[in-house]
Short mmCIF file of C-alpha atoms and ligand atoms in Angstrom, two decimals:
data_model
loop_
_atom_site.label_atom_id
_atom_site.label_comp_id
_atom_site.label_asym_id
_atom_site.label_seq_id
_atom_site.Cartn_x
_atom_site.Cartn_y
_atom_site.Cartn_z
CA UNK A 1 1.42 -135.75 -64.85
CA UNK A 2 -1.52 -134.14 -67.02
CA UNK A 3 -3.80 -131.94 -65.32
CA UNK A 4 -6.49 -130.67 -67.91
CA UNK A 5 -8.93 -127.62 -66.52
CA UNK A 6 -12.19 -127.72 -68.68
CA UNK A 7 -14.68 -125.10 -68.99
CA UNK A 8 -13.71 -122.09 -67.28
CA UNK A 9 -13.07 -118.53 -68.27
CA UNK A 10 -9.39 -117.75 -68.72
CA UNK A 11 -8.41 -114.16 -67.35
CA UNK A 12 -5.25 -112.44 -67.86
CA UNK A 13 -4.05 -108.79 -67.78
CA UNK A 14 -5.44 -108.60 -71.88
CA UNK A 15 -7.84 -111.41 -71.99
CA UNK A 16 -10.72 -113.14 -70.72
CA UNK A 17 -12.17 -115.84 -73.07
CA UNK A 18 -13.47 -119.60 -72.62
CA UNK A 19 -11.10 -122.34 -73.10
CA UNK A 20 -9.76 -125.20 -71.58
CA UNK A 21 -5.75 -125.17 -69.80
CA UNK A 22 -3.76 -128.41 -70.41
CA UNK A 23 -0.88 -128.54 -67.65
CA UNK A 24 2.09 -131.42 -67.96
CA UNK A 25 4.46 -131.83 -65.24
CA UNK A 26 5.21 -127.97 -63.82
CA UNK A 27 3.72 -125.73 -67.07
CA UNK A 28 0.97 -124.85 -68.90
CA UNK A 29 1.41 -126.69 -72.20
CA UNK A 30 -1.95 -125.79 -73.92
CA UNK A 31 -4.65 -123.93 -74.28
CA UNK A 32 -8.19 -124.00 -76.83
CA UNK A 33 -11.29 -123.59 -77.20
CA UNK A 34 -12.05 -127.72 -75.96
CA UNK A 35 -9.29 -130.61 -75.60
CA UNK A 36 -10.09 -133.43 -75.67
CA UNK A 37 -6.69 -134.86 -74.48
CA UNK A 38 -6.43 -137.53 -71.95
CA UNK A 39 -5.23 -136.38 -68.30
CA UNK A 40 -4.69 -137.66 -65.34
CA UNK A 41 -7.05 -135.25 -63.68
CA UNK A 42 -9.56 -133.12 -64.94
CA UNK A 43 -10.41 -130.20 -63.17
CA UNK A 44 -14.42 -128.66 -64.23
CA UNK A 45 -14.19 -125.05 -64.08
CA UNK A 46 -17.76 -124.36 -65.67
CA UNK A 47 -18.92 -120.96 -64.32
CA UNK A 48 -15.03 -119.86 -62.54
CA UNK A 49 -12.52 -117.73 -63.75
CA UNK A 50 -9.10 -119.31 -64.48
CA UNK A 51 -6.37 -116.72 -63.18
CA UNK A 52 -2.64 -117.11 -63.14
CA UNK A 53 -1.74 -117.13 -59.59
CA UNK A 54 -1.76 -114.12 -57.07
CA UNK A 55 2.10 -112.54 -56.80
CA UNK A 56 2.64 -111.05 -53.60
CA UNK A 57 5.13 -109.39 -53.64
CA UNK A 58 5.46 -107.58 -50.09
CA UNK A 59 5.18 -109.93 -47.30
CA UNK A 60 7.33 -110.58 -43.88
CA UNK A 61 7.27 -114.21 -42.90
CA UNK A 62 8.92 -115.03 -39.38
CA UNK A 63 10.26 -111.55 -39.10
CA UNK A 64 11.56 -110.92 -35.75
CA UNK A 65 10.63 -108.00 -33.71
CA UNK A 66 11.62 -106.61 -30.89
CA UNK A 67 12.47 -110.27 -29.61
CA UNK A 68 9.24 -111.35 -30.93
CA UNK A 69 8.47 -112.60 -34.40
CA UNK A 70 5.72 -112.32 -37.04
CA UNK A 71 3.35 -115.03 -36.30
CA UNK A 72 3.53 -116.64 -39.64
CA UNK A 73 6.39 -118.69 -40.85
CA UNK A 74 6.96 -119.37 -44.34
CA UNK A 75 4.72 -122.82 -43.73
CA UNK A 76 1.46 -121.10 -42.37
CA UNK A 77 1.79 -117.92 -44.67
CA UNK A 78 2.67 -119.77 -48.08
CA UNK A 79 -0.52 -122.51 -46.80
CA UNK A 80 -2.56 -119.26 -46.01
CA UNK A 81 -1.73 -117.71 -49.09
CA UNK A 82 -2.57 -120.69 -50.95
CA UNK A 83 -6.22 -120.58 -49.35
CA UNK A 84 -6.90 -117.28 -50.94
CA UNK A 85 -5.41 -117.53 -54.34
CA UNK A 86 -1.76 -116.51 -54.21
CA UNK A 87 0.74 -118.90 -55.50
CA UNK A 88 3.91 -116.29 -55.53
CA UNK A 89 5.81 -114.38 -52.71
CA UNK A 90 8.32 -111.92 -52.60
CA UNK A 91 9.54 -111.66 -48.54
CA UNK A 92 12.05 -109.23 -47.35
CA UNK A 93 15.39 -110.59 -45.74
CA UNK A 94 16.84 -108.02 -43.39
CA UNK A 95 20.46 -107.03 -43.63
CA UNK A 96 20.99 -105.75 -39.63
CA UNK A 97 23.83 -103.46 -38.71
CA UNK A 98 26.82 -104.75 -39.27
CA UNK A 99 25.72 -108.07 -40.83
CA UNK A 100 26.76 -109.19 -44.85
CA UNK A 101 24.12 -109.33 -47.28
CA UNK A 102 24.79 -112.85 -47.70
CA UNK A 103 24.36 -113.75 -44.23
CA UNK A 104 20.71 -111.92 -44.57
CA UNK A 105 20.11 -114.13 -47.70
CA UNK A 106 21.06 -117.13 -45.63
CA UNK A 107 19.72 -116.60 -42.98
CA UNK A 108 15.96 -116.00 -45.09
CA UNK A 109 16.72 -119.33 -46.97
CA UNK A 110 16.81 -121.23 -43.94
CA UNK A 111 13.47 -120.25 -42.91
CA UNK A 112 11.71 -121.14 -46.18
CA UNK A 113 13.81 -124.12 -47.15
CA UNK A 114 11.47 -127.35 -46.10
CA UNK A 115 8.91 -124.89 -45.40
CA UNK A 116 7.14 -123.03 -48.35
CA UNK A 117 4.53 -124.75 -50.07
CA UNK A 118 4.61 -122.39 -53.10
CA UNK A 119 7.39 -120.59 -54.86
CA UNK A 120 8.99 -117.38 -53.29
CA UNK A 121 11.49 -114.52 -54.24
CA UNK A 122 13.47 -112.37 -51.39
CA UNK A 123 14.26 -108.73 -51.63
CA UNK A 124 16.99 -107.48 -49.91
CA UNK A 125 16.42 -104.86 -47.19
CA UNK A 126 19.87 -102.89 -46.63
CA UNK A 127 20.33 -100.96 -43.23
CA UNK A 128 23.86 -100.91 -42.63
CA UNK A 129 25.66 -99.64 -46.85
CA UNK A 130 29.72 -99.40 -47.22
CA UNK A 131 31.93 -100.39 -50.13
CA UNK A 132 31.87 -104.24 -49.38
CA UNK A 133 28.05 -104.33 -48.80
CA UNK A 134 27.95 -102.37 -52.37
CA UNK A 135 29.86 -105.36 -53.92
CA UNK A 136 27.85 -107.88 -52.70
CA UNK A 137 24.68 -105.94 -54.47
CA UNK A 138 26.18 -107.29 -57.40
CA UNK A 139 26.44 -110.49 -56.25
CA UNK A 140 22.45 -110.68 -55.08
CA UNK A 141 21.91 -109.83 -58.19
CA UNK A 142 23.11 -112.30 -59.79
CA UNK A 143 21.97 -114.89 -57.09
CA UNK A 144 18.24 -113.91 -58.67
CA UNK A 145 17.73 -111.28 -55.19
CA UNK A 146 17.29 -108.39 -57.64
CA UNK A 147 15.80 -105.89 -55.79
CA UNK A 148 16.59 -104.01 -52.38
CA UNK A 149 14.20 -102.44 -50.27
CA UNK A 150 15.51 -98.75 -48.10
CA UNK A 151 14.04 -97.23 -45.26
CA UNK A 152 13.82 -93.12 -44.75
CA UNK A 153 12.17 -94.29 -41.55
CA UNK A 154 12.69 -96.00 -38.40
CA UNK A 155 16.01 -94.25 -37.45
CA UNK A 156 18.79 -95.63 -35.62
CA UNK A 157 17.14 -99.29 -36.31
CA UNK A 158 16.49 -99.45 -40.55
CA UNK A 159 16.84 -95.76 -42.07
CA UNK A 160 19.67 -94.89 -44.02
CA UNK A 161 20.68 -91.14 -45.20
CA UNK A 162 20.08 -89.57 -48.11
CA UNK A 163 23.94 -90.40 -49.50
CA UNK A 164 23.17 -94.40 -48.84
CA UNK A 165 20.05 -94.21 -50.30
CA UNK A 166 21.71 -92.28 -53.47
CA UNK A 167 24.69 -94.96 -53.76
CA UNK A 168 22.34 -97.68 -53.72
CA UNK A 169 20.32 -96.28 -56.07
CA UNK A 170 23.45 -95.16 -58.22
CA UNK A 171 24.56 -99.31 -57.85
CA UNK A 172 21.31 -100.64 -59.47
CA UNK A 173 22.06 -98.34 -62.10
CA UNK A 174 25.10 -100.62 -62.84
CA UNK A 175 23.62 -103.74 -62.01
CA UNK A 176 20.11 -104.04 -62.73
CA UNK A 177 18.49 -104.19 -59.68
CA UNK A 178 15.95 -102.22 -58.39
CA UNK A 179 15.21 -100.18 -55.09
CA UNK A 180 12.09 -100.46 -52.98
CA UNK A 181 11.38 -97.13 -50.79
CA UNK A 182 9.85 -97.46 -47.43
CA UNK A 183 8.84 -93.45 -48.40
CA UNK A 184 8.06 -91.79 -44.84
CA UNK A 185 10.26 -89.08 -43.29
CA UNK A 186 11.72 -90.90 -39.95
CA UNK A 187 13.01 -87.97 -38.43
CA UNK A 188 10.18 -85.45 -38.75
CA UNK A 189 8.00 -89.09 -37.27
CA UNK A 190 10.10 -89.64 -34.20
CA UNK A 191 10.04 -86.33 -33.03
CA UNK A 192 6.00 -86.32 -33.03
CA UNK A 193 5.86 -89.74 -31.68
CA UNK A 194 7.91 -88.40 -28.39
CA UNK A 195 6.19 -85.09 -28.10
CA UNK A 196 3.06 -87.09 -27.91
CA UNK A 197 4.36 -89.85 -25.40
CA UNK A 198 5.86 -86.85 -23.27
CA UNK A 199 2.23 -85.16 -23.43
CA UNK A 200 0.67 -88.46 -22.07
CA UNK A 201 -1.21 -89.69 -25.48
CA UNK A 202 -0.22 -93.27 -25.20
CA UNK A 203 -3.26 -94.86 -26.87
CA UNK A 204 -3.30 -96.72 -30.64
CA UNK A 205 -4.76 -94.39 -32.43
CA UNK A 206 -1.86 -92.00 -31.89
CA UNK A 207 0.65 -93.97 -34.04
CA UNK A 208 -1.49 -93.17 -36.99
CA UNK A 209 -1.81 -88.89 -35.82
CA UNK A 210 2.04 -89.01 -35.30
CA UNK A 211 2.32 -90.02 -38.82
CA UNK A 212 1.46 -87.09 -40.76
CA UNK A 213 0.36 -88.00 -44.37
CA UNK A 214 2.64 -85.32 -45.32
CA UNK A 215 5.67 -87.21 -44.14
CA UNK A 216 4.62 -89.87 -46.70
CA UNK A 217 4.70 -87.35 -49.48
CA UNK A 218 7.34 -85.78 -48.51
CA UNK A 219 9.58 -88.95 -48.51
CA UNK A 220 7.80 -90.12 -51.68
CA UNK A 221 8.73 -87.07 -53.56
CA UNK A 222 12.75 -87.01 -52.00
CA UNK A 223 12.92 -90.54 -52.87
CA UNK A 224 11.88 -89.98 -56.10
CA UNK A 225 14.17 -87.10 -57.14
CA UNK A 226 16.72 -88.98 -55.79
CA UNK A 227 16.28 -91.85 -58.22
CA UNK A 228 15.29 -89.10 -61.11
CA UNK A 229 19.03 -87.69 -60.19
CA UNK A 230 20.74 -91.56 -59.93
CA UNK A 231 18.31 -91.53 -63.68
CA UNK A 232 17.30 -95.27 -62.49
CA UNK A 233 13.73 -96.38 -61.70
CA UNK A 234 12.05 -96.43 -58.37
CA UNK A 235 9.16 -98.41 -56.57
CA UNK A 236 7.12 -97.23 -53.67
CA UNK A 237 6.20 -99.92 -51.18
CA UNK A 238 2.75 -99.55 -49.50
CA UNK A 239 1.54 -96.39 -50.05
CA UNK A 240 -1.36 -95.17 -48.68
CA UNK A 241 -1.43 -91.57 -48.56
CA UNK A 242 -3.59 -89.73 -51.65
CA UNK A 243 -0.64 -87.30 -50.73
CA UNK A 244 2.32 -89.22 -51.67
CA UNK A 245 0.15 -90.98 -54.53
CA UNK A 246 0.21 -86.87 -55.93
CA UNK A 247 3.66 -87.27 -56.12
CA UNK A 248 3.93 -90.48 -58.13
CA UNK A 249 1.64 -89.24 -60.51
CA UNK A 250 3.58 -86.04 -61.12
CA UNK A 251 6.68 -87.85 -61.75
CA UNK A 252 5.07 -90.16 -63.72
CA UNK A 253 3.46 -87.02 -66.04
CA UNK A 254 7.17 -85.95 -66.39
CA UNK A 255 7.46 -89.79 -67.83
CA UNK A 256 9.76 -90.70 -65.04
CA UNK A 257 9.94 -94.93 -63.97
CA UNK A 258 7.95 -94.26 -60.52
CA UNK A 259 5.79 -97.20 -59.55
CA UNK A 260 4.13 -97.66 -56.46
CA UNK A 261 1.95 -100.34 -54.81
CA UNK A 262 -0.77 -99.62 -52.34
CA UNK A 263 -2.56 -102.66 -50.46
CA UNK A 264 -6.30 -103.59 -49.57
CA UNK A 265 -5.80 -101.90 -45.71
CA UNK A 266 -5.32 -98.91 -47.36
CA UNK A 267 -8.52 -99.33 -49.50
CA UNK A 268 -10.77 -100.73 -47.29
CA UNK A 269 -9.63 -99.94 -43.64
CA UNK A 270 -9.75 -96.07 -42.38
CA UNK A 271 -8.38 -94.00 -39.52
CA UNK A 272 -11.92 -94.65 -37.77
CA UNK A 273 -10.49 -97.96 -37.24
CA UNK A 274 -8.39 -96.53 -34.74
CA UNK A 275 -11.00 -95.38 -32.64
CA UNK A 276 -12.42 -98.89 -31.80
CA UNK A 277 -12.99 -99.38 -28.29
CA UNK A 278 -10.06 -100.16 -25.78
CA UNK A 279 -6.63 -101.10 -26.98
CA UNK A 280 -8.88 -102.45 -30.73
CA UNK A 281 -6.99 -99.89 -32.45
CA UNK A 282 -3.74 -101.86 -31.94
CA UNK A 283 -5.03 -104.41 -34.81
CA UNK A 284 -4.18 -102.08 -37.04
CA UNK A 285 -1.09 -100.22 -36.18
CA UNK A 286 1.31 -100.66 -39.42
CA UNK A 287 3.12 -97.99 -41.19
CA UNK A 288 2.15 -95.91 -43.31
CA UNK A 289 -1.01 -95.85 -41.08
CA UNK A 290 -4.62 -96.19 -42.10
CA UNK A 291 -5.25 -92.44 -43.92
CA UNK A 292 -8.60 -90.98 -44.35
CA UNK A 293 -11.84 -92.82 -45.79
CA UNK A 294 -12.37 -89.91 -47.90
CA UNK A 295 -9.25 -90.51 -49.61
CA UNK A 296 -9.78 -93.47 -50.36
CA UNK A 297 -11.23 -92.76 -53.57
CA UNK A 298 -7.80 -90.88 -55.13
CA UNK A 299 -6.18 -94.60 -54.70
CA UNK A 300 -8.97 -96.21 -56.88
CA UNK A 301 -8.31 -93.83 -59.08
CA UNK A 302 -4.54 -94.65 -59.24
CA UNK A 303 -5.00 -97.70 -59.40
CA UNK A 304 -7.31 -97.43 -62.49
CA UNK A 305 -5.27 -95.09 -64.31
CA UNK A 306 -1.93 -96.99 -63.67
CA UNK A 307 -0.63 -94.43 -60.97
CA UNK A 308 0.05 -97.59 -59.08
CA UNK A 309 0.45 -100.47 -60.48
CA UNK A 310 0.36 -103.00 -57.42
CA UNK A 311 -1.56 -104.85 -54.80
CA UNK A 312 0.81 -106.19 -52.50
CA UNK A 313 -0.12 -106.71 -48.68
CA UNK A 314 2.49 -106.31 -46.46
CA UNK A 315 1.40 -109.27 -44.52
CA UNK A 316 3.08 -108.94 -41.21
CA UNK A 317 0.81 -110.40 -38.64
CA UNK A 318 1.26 -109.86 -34.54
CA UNK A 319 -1.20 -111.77 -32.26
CA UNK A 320 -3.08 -109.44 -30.11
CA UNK A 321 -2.29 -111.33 -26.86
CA UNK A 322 1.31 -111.23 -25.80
CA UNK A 323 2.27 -109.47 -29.05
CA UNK A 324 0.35 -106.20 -29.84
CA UNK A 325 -0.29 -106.53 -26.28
CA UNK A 326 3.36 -104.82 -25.81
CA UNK A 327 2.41 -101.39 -26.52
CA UNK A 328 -0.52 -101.76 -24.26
CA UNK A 329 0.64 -98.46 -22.31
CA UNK A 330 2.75 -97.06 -25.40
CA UNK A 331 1.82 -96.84 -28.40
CA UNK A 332 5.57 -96.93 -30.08
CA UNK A 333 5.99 -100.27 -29.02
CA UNK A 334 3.28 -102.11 -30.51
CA UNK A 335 4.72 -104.37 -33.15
CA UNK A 336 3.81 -102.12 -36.60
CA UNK A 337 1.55 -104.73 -38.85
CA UNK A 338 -1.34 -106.66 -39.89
CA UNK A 339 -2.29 -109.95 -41.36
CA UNK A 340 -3.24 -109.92 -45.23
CA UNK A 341 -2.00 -112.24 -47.67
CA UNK A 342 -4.72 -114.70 -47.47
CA UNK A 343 -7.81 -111.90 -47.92
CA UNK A 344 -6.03 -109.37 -50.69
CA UNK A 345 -7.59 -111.01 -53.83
CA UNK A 346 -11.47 -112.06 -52.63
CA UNK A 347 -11.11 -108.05 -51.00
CA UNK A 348 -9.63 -106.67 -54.35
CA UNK A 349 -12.20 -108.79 -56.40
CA UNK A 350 -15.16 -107.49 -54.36
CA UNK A 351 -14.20 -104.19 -53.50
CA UNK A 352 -12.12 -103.13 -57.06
CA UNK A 353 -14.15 -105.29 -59.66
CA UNK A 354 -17.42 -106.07 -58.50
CA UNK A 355 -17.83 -102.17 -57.56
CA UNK A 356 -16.50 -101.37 -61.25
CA UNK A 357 -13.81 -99.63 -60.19
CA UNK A 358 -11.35 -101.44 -62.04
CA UNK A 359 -11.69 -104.32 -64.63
CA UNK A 360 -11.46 -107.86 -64.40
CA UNK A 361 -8.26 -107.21 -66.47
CA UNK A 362 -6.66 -104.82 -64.49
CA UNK A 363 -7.82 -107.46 -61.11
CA UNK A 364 -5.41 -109.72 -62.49
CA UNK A 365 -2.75 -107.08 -63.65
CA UNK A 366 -2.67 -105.63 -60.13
CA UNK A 367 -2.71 -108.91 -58.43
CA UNK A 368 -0.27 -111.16 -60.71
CA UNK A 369 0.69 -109.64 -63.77
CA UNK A 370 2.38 -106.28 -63.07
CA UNK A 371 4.40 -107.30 -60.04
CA UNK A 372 5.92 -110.48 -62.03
CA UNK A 373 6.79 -107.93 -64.95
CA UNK A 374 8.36 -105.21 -62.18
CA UNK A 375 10.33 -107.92 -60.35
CA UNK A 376 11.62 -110.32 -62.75
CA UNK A 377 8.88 -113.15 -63.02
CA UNK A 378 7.22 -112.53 -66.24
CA UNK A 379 6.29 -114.68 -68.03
CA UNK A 380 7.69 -117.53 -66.01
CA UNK A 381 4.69 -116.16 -63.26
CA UNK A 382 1.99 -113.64 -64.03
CA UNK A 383 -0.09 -114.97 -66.84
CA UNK A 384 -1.99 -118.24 -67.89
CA UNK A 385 0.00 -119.10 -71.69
CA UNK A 386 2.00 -122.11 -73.03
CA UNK A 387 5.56 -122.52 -71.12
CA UNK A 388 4.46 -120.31 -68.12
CA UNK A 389 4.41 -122.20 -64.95
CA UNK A 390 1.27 -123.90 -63.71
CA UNK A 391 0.48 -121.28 -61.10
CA UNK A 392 -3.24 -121.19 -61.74
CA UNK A 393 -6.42 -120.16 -59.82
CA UNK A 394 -9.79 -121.47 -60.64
CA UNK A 395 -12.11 -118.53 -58.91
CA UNK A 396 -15.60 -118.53 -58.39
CA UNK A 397 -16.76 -114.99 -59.05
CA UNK A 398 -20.42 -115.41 -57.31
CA UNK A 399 -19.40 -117.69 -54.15
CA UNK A 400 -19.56 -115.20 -50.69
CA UNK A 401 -17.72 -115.81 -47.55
CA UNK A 402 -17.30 -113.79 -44.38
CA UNK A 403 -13.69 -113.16 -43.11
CA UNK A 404 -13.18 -114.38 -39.92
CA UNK A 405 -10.27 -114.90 -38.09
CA UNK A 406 -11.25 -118.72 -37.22
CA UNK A 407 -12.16 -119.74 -40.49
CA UNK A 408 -8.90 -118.18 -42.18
CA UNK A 409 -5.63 -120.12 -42.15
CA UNK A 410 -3.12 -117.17 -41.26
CA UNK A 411 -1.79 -118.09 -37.76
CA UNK A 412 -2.72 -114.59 -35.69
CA UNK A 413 -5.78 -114.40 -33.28
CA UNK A 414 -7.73 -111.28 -34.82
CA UNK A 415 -8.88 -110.20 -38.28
CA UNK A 416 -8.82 -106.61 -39.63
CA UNK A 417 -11.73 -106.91 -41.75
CA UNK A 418 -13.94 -109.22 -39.35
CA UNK A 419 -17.21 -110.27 -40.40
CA UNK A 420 -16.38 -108.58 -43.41
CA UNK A 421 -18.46 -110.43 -46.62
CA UNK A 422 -16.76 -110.57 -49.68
CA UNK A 423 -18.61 -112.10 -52.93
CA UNK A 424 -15.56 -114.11 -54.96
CA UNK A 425 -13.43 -116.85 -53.89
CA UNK A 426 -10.07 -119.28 -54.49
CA UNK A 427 -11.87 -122.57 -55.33
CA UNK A 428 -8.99 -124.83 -56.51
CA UNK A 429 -4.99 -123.91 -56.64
CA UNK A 430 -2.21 -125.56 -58.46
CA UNK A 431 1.55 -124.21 -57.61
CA UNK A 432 3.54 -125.46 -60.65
CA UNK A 433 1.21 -128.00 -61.65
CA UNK A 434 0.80 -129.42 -58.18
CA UNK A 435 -2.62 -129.07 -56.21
CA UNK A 436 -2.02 -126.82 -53.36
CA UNK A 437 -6.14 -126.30 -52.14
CA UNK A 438 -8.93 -127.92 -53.32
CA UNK A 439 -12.41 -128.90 -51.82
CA UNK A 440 -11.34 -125.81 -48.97
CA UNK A 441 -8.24 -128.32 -48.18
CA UNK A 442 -4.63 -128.21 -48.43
CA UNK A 443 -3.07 -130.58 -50.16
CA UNK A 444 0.34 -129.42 -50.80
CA UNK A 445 3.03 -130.02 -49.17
CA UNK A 446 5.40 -128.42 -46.88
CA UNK A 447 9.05 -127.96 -48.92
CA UNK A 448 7.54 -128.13 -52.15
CA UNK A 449 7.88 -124.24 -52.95
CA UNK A 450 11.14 -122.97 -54.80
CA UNK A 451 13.42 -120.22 -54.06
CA UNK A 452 12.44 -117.97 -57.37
CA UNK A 453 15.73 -116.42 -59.15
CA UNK A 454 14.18 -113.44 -60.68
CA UNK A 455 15.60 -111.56 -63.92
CA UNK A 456 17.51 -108.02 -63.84
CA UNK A 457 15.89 -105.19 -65.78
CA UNK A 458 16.22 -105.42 -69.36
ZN1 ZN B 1 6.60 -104.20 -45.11
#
């Protein structure tokens, strides 16, 4: 099977130039200025921008919760990520108390297999460390699952002390994984969250003010003398404090292997959007919590100076009826997340490039590039050259839609960013040389995305 895309702009992290992509069977097999090669489809990107694929690389498919579940499974959020340009995700399989790591991976295979219509990695989240679960960090690793994810929040359910953390850390030093840091200080967070339920303050917008920004730094920084002491790198999921970012950037001044990722909520979205009318604040209640709009500009900046080097989402959608609804009258038990995977690039596009605060380069470094090269997927996934996989995007830069929660594919009942219009849009998508959307359809199929066994650190 030839697929030959004619006329577009290729964009990678480096480039951007015109030329023509020939695809055979799963990879890119050549690129120039024109082919004129027989195919048996040609695709006419005249006026688009041909992009590797969008990498993901923080999102929770059918995660339960609280004996509910995150309303995408891997079919609707792979599909939904497909609409808006992202062939790649990395999901998080959750180790419970008491549980093996293995049955975790298992049990996370089971609900992609048959169901993922593009290729995703797992990370490992670890709640429960002892000798044996130590051991079988080894073993992930070499299984492709090459990279754990920690909590310093959420005690009692997902945080683990300071020692775990530092073992874990001190194992990946051995075997080549990596740790992900969910960087806010649990303990200091609980205690607000009860003072204010005790004081009556029940209402959304109080997750966010019992969530100091502070306890995002301070987490940020532990976690990252921690890793400075264990002398391995560390990565920062979803930060969104210009507090904790201050912290990343001094370690990485000291030439420390900090990286962070922030994502489009935390760029676009505010505290103010806590203070919508009735329970509307609930739509946004995720942690780390929306900060302050006037911060907003410190994480542009990090982004453009390579502070962070990610846009993930942290796609974890909750219906507002029957599912947010169960913090109605307490704010601590409204399911933390928000919907995302299938809005992060036309957002990033329109908000990062178009504004010209980053590059068209660095769009495509933040988006696909960076996060293949951090976990393992480059240059299998992450860039549009001879041998990588067919994960390609052809984007139309000048093509405006408004988000709306009816016209997206994500399977929740509300959007965060609404009647939001964004200029730049996913026009056609092929997942390893298979077309996954075009014309606005899907038509991939269900089972046709592959578990992706992603490299150690070299
Ligand atoms: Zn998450």
């Amino acid at each position: 099977m030839r697929t030959l895309i004619k006329g577009g702009t290729v964009v990678t992290a480096t480039d951007q130039y015109k030329g023509d992509v020939l695809v055979e069977d799963e990879k890119i097999s050549t690129i120039g200025s024109t082919l004129d090669i027989a195919a048996d489809k040609t695709i006419d990107a005249s006026g688009k921008y041909v992009l590797p694929g969008g990498i993901d690389v923080h999102t929770h498919m059918d995660m339960p919760f609280g004996g509910s579940k995150s309303s995408d499974d891997f079919e609707t959020g792979t599909k939904a990520a497909a609409f808006g340009g992202t062939t790649t995700i990395v999901d998080f399989a959750i180790q419970y108390r008491g549980q093996t790591l293995h049955h975790a991976m298992e049990t996370w295979a089971k609900k992609a297999e048959g169901k993922a219509v593009c290729d995703y990695g797992f990370h490992m989240i670890i709640t429960d460390l002892n000798d044996q679960v130590e051991c079988e960090m080894d073993a992930l690793v070499r299984q492709g699952i090459t990279s754990f994810k920690l909590f310093m929040a959420y005690p009692g359910v997902f945080m683990l002390d300071d020692a775990s953390i530092f073992k874990a850390l001190l194992r990946t030093g051995k075997n080549g994984g990596s740790i992900c840091m969910h960087a806010e200080n649990g303990g200091v967070i609980d205690v607000l969250v009860q003072r204010a339920l005790a004081e009556g303050k029940t209402a959304p917008k109080y997750h966010a003010l019992t969530r100091p920004a502070r306890a995002e730094a301070e987490a940020t920084h532990r976690a990252i003398a921690l890793a400075e002491i264990a002398d391995v790198p560390i990565y920062i999921v979803h930060l969104s404090a210009a507090e904790a970012l201050e912290m990343v950037t001094e370690a990485r001044d000291r030439g420390l292997p900090a990286n962070a990722e922030t994502c489009p909520q935390y760029l676009f979205l505010s505290y103010d959007n806590y203070e919508e009318p009735g329970f509307g604040g609930a739509k946004y209640v995720m942690s780390p919590p929306l900060r302050e709009k006037a911060k907003q500009d410190q994480l542009w900046r990090g982004l453009a100076f390579n502070d962070l080097q990610v846009i993930s989402t942290d796609h974890c959608p909750f219906c507002m009826k029957e599912q947010k609804e169960l913090g109605l009258n307490d704010f601590s038990k409204i399911p933390n997340g928000a919907p995302g995977v299938e809005t992060r690039m036309s957002l990033v596009y329109d908000g990062g490039v178009r504004t010209g605060r980053i590059s068209l380069n660095r769009f495509v470094e933040l988006t696909s590039t960076s996060p293949a090269k951090i976990f393992g997927m480059f240059p299998r996934k992450g860039t549009i050259a001879p041998g990588s996989d067919a994960d390609i995007v052809v984007f139309d830069p000048n093509r405006t839609v408004t988000l709306a929660a009816k016209t997206l594919h994500m399977n929740v009942d509300y959007n965060p960013y609404e009647g939001r219009q964004v200029t730049g849009a996913t026009d056609i998508v092929l997942s390893r040389g298979r077309l996954v959307i075009e014309d606005g359809k899907f038509v991939g199929r269900a089972g046709a995305g592959s578990f992706i066994k992603r490299a150690t650190r070299s």
